[in-house]
CSV table of C-alpha atoms and ligand atoms in Angstrom, one decimal:
chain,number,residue,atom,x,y,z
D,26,UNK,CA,-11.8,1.5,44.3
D,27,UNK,CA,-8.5,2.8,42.5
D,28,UNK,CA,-9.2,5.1,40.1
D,29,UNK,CA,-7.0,5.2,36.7
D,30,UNK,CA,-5.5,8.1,36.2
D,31,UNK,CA,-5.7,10.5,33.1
D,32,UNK,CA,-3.0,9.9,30.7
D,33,UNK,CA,-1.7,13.5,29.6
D,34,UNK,CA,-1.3,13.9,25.7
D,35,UNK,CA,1.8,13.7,24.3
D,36,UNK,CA,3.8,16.6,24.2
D,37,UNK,CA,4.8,16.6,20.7
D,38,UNK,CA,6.8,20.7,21.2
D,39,UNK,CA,9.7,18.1,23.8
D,40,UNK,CA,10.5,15.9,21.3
D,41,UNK,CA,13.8,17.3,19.7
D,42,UNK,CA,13.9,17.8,15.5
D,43,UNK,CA,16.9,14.9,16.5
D,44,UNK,CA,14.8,12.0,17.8
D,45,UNK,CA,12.9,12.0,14.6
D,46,UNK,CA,14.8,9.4,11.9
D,47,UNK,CA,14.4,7.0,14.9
D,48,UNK,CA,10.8,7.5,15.8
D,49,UNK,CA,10.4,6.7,12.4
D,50,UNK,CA,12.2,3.6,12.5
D,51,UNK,CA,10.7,2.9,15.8
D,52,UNK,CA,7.1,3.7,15.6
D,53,UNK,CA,4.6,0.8,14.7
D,54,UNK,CA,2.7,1.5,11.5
D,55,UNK,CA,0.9,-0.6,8.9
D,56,UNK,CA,1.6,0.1,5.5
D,57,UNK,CA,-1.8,-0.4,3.5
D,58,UNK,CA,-0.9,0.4,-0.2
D,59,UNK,CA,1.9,-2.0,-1.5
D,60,UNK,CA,1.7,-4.0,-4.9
D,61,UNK,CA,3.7,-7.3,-3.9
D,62,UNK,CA,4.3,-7.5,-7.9
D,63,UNK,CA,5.5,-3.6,-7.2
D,64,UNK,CA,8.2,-5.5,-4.9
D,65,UNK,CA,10.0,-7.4,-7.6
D,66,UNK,CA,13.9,-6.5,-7.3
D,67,UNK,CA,15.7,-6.7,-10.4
D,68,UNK,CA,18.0,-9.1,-8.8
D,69,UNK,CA,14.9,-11.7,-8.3
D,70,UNK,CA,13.5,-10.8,-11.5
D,71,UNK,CA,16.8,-12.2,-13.3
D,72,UNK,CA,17.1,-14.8,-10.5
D,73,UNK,CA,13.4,-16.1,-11.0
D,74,UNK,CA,14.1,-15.7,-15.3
D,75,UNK,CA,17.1,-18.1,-14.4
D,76,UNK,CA,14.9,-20.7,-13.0
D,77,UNK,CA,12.2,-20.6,-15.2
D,78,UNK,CA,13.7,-20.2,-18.1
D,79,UNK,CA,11.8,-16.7,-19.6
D,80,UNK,CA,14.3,-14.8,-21.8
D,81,UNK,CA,14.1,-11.3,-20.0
D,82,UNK,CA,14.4,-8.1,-22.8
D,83,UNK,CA,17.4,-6.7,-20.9
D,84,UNK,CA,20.8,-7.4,-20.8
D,85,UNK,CA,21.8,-7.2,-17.3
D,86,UNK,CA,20.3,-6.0,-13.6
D,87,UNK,CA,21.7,-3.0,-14.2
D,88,UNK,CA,20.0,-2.8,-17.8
D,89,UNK,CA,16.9,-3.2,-16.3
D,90,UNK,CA,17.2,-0.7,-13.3
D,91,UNK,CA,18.1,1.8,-15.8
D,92,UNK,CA,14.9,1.5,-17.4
D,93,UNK,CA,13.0,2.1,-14.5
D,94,UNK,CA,12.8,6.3,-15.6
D,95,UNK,CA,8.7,6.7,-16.0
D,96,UNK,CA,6.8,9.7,-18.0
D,97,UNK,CA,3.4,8.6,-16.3
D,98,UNK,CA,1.6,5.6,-14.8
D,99,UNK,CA,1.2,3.7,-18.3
D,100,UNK,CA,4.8,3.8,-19.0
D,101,UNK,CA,5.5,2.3,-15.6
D,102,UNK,CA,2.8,-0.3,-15.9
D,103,UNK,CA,4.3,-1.2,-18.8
D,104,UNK,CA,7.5,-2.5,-17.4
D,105,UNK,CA,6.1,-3.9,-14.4
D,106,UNK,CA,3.6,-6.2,-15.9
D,107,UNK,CA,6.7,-7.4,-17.9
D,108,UNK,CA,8.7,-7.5,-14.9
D,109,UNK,CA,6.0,-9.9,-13.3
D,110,UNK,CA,6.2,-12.5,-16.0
D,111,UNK,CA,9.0,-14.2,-14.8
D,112,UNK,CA,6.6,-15.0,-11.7
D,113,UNK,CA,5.5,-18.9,-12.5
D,114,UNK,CA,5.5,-21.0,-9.8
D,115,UNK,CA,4.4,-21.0,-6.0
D,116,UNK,CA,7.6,-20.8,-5.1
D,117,UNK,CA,8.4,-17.5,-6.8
D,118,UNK,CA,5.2,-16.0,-5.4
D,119,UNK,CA,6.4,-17.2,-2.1
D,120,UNK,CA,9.8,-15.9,-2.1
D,121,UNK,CA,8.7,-12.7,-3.6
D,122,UNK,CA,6.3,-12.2,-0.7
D,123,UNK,CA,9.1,-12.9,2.1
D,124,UNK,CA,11.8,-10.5,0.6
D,125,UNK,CA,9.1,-7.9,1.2
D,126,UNK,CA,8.2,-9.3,4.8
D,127,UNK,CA,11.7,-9.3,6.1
D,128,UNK,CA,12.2,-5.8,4.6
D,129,UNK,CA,8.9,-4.4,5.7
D,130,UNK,CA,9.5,-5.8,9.6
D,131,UNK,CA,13.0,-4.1,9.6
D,132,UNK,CA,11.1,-1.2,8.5
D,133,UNK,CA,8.9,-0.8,12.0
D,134,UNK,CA,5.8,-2.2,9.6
D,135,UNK,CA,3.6,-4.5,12.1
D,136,UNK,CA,0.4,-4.8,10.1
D,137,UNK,CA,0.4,-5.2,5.9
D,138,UNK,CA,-2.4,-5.2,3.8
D,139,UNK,CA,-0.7,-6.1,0.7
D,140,UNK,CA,-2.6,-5.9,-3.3
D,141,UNK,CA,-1.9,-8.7,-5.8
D,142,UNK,CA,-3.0,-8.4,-9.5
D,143,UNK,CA,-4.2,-12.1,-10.2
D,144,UNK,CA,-5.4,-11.5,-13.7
D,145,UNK,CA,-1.5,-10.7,-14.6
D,146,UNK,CA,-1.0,-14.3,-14.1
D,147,UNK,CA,-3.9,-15.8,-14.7
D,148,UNK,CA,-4.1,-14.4,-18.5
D,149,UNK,CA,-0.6,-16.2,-18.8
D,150,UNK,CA,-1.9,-19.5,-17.7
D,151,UNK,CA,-0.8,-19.3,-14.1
D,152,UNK,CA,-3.1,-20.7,-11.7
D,153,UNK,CA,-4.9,-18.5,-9.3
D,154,UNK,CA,-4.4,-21.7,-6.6
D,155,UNK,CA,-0.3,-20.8,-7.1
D,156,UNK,CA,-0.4,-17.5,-6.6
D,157,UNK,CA,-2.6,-17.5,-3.5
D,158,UNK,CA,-1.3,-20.4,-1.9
D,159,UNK,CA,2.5,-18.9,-2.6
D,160,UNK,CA,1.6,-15.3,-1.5
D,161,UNK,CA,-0.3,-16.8,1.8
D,162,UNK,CA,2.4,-18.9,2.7
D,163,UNK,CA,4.8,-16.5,2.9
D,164,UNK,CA,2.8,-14.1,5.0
D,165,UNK,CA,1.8,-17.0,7.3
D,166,UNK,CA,5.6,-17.2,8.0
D,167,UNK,CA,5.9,-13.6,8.3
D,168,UNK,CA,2.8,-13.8,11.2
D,169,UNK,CA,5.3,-17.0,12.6
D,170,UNK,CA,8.8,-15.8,12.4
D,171,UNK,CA,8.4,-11.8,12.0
D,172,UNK,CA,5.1,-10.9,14.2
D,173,UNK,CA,4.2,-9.2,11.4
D,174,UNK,CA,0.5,-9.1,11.0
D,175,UNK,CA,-0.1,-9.2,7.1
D,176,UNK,CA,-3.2,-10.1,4.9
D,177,UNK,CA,-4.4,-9.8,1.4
D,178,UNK,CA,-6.4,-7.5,-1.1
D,179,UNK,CA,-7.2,-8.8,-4.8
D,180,UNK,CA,-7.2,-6.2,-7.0
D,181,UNK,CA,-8.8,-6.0,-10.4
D,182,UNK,CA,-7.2,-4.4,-13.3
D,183,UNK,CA,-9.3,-1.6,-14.3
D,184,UNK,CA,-7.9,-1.4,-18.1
D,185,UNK,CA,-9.8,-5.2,-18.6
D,186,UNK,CA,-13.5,-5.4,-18.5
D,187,UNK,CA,-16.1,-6.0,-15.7
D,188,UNK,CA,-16.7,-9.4,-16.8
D,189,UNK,CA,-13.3,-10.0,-17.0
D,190,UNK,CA,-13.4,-9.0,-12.7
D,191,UNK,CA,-16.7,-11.4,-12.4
D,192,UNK,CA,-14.4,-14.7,-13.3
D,193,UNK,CA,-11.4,-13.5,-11.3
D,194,UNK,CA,-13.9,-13.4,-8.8
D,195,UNK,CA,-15.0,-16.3,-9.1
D,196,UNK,CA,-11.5,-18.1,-9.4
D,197,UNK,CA,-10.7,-17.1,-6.6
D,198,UNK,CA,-13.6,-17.5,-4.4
D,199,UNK,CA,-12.2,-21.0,-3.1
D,200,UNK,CA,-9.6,-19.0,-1.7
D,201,UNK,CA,-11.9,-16.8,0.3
D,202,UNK,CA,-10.5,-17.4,3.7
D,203,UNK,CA,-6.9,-16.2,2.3
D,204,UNK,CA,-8.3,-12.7,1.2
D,205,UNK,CA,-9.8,-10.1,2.8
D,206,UNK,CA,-10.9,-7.5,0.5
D,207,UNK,CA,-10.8,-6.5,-3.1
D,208,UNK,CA,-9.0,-3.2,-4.9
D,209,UNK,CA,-9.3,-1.4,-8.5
D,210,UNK,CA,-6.0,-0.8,-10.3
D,211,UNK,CA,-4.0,0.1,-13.3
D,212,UNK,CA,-4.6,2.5,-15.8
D,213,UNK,CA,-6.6,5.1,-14.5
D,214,UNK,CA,-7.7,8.0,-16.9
D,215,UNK,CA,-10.7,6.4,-19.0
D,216,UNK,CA,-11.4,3.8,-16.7
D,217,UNK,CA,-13.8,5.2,-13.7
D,218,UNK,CA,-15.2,3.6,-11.2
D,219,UNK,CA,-18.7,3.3,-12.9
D,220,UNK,CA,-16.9,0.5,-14.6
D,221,UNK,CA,-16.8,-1.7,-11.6
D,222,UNK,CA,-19.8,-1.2,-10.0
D,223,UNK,CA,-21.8,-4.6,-10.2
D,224,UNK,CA,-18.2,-6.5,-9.4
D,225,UNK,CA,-18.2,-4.3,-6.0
D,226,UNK,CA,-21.8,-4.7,-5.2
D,227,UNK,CA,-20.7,-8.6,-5.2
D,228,UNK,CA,-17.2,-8.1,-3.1
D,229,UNK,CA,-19.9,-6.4,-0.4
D,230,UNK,CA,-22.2,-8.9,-0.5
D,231,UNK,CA,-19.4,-11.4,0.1
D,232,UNK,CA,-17.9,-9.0,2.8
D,233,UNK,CA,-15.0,-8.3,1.4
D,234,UNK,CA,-13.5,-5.0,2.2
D,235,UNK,CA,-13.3,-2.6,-0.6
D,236,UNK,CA,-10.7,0.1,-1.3
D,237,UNK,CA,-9.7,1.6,-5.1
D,238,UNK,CA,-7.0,3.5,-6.3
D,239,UNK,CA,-8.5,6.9,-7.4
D,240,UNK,CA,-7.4,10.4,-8.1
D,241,UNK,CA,-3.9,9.5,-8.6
D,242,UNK,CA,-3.9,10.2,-12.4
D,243,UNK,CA,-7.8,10.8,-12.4
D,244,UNK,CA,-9.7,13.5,-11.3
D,245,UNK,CA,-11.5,13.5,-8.2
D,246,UNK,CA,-14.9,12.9,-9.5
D,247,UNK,CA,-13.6,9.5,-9.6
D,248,UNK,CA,-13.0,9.8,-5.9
D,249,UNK,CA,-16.4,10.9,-5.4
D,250,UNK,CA,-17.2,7.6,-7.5
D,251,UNK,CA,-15.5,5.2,-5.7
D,252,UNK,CA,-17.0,6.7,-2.4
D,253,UNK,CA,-20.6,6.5,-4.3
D,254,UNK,CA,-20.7,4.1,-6.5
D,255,UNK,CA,-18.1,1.1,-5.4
D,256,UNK,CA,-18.7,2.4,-1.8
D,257,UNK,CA,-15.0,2.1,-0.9
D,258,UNK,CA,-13.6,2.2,2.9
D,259,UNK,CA,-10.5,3.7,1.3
D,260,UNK,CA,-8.9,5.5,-1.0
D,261,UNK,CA,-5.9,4.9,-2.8
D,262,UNK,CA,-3.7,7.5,-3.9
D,263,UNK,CA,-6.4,10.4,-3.3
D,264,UNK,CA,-4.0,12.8,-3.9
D,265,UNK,CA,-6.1,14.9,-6.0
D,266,UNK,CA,-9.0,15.6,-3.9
D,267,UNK,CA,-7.4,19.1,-3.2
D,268,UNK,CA,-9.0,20.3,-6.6
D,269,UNK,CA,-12.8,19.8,-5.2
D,270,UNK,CA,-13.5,21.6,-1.2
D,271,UNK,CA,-16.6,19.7,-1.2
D,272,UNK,CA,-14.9,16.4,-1.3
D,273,UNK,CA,-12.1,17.4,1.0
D,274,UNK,CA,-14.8,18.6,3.5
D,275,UNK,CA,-16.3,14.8,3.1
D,276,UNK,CA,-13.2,13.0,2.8
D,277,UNK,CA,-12.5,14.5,6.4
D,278,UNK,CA,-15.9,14.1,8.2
D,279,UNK,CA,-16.0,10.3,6.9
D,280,UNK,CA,-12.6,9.6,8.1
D,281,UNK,CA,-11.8,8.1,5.0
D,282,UNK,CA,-8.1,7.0,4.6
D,283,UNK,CA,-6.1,8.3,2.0
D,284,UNK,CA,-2.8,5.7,1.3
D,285,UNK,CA,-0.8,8.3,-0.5
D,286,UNK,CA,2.7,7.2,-2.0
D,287,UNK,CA,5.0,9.9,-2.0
D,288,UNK,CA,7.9,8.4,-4.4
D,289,UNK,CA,5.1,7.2,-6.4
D,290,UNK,CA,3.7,10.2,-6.9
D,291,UNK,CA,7.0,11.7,-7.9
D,292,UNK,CA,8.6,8.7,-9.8
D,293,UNK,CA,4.8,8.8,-12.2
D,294,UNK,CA,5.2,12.6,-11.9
D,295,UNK,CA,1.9,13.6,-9.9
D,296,UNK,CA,4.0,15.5,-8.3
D,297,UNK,CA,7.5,17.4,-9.9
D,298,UNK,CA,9.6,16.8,-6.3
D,299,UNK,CA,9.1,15.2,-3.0
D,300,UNK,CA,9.1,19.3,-2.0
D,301,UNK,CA,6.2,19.6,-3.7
D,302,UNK,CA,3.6,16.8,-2.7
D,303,UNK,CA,0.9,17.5,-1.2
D,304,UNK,CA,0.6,15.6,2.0
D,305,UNK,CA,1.2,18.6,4.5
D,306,UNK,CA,-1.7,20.6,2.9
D,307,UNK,CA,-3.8,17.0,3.5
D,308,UNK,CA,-3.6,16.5,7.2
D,309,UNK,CA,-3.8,20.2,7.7
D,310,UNK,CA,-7.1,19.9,6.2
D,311,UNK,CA,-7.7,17.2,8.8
D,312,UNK,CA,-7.7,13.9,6.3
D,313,UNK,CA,-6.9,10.7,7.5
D,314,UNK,CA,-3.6,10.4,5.0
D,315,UNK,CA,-1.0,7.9,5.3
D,316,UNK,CA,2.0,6.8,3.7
D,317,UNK,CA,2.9,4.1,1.9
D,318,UNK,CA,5.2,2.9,-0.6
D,319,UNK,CA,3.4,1.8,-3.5
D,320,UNK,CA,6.0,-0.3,-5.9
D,321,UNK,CA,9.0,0.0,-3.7
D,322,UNK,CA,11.4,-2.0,-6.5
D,323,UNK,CA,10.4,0.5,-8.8
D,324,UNK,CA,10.0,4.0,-7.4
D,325,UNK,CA,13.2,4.1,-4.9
D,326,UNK,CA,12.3,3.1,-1.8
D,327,UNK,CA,11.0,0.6,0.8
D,328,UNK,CA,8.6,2.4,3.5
D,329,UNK,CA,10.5,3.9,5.9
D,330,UNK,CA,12.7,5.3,3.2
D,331,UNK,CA,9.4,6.9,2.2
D,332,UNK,CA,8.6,8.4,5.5
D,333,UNK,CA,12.4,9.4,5.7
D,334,UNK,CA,13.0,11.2,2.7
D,335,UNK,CA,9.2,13.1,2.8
D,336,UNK,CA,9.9,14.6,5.7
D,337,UNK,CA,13.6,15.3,4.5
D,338,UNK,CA,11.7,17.5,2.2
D,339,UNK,CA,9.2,19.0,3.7
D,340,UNK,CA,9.8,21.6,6.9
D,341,UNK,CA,6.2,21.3,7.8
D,342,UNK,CA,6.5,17.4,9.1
D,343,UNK,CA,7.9,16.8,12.3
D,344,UNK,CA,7.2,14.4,15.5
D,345,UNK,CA,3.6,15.5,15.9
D,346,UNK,CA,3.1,14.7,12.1
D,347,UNK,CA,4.8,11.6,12.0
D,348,UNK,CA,2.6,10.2,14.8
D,349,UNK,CA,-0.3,11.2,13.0
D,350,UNK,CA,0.4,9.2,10.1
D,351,UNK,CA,1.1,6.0,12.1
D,352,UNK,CA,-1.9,6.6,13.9
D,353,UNK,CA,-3.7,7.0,10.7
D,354,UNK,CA,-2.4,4.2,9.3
D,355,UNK,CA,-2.9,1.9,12.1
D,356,UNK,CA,-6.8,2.9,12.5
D,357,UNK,CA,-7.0,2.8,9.1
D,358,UNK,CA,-6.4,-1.2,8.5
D,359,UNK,CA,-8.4,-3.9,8.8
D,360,UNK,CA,-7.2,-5.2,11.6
D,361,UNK,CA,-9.0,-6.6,14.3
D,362,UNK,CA,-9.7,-3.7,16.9
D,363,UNK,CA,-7.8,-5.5,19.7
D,364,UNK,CA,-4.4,-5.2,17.8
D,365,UNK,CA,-5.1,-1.8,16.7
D,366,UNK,CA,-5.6,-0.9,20.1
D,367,UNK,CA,-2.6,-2.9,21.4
D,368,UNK,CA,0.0,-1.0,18.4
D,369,UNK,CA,-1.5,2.6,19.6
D,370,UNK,CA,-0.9,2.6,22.9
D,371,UNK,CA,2.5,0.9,21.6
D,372,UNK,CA,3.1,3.9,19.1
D,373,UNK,CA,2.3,6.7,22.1
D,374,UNK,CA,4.9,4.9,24.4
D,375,UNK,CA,7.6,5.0,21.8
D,376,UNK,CA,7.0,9.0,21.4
D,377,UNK,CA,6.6,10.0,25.1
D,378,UNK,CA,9.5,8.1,25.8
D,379,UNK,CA,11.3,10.8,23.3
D,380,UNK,CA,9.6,13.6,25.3
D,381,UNK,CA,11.9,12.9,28.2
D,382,UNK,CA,14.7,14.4,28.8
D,383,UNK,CA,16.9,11.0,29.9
D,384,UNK,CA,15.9,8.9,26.6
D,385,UNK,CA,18.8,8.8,24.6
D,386,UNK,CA,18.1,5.2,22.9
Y,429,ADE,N1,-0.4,-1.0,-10.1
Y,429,ADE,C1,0.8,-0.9,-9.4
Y,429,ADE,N2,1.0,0.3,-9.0
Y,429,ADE,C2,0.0,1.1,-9.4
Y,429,ADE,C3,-0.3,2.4,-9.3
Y,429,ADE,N3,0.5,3.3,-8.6
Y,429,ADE,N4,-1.4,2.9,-9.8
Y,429,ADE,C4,-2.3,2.1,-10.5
Y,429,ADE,N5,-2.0,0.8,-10.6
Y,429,ADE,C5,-0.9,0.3,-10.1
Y,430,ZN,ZN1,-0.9,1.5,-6.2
């Protein structure tokens, strides 16, 4: 019987610093932390105020993109949730969805797992049936046309109460089959975790994944809350689990992900410049980081612009790191094992083929 033959590891020190912008371009990932409200352009937000008739509070695009300068995470939630009102009908929820689709593909993005704030609609009489049924339409033609595997997380808004979750909930359990998990967002400082906790317990029950955005803003006894209390399978944002060892040191040995953002971080000043962020110091400590782009219509930048300009920025991250954070990424979805596996060997082929000396694609 033929036996297989080891496969050697990639050797990351024969890739040259050159072969990196298209490796990222090139290597599969998933991107697991976008807000599809977060993808609004200003273009479709006047374009969607046009056809519904909602007087916008800014003159012009350009008005509006000016605006877009944030002290901290309330003063950008403010303008977003504003931003989203223009979204009424299932067609704007559908071409919303497929702006971000064709951009994320283009992007190298084969697997999304994309948030969507129900309750911003919902409290303005929108149906939760329009916005599902838009949002899912959209990424059933992305799966069609794109081969871009895509699914979607409902997440609650922290700042409203737990009861408030329970009938979102329960709106949109007809829906079921169209979502497969539940996040916490919003404002973060003064709303832990804790808050949440019977909602979760339900989402579990219902097997639902479960992932919250923690330690962006808050401090990382919320992380250590979410992991406890709402028993999440990720963490969003994260970034401030470097104040507590203990957590870092469980953070690691779980394998939990971390979906940092890195213009996020720096447009909602977490972080004073992309030089600055963290996410070096994270996998060095062996966590399971990723990046994503958060609100990309807002902070800058689609993903790959993300990956681009961090490691601009930041001598430490090179072709060893990127593939890393793919891998991370890919492992850290919810996607069935057998694609997972398929987009891994995938991503190794695209950087051994950089380790030889004849690739010049
Ligand atoms: N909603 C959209 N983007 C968010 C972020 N970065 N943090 C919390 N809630 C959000
Ligand atoms: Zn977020």
């Amino acid at each position: 019987m033929a036996m297989s033959q080891p496969v050697p590891p990639i050797d990351f020190d024969a890739i040259p610093p050159s072969a990196l912008p298209q490796l990222l371009r090139r290597m599969p990932k998933a991107e697991l932390h976008i807000h599809i409200e977060g993808s609004l352009e200003p273009e479709l937000i006047f374009e969607l105020a046009r056809r519904n008739g909602v007087s916008l509070p800014y003159p012009s695009i350009e008005a509006l993109r000016a605006a877009y300068a944030f002290q901290d995470l309330q003063s950008f939630l403010d303008i977003y949730y504003a931003g989203a009102s223009v979204l009424i009908l299932e067609q704007d929820f559908f071409d919303m969805a497929w702006a971000y689709l064709q951009r994320a593909a283009g992007d190298g993005v084969v697997r999304a797992e994309i948030f969507f704030d129900p309750q911003t609609h919902t409290a303005r009489g929108v149906a939760m049936g329009t916005v599902i049924r838009g949002l899912s339409e959209a990424l059933a033609k992305g799966r069609r046309e794109l081969g871009l595997s895509a699914d979607l997380i409902l997440c609650f808004l922290r700042h409203l109460s737990e009861e408030d979750a329970f009938a979102t909930l329960e709106e949109a359990l007809p829906f079921r089959e169209h979502v497969i998990g539940v996040g916490l967002d919003s404002s973060e400082l003064g709303h832990p975790p804790e808050k949440f906790a019977r909602v979760f317990a339900r989402c579990r029950e219902l097997e639902l994944h479960v992932v919250a955005h923690a330690g962006e803003e808050g401090p990382a006894a919320y992380i250590h809350s979410a992991l406890d209390i709402l028993k999440v399978e990720r963490i969003d944002h994260g970034v401030r689990c470097l104040e507590d060892p203990a957590l870092v040191a469980r953070l690691a040995r779980e394998c939990i992900p971390l979906t940092v953002c890195p213009f996020s971080n720096v447009k909602l000043r977490v972080f004073p410049g992309l030089p600055s962020h963290n996410l070096p110091t994270l996998l060095k400590a062996g966590l399971a980081a990723t990046i994503n782009s958060d609100d990309p219509a807002y902070f800058g930048g689609y993903l790959l612009q993300n990956f681009q300009e961090t490691f601009d920025a930041l001598p430490e991250l090179g072709a060893r790191e990127a593939w890393l954070l793919a891998q991370n990424s890919l492992q850290g979805s919810f996607a069935p094992e057998a694609d997972k596996m398929r987009w891994c060997v995938e991503l190794d082929a695209v950087f051994r083929e950089k380790t030889t000396p004849s690739s010049g694609k």
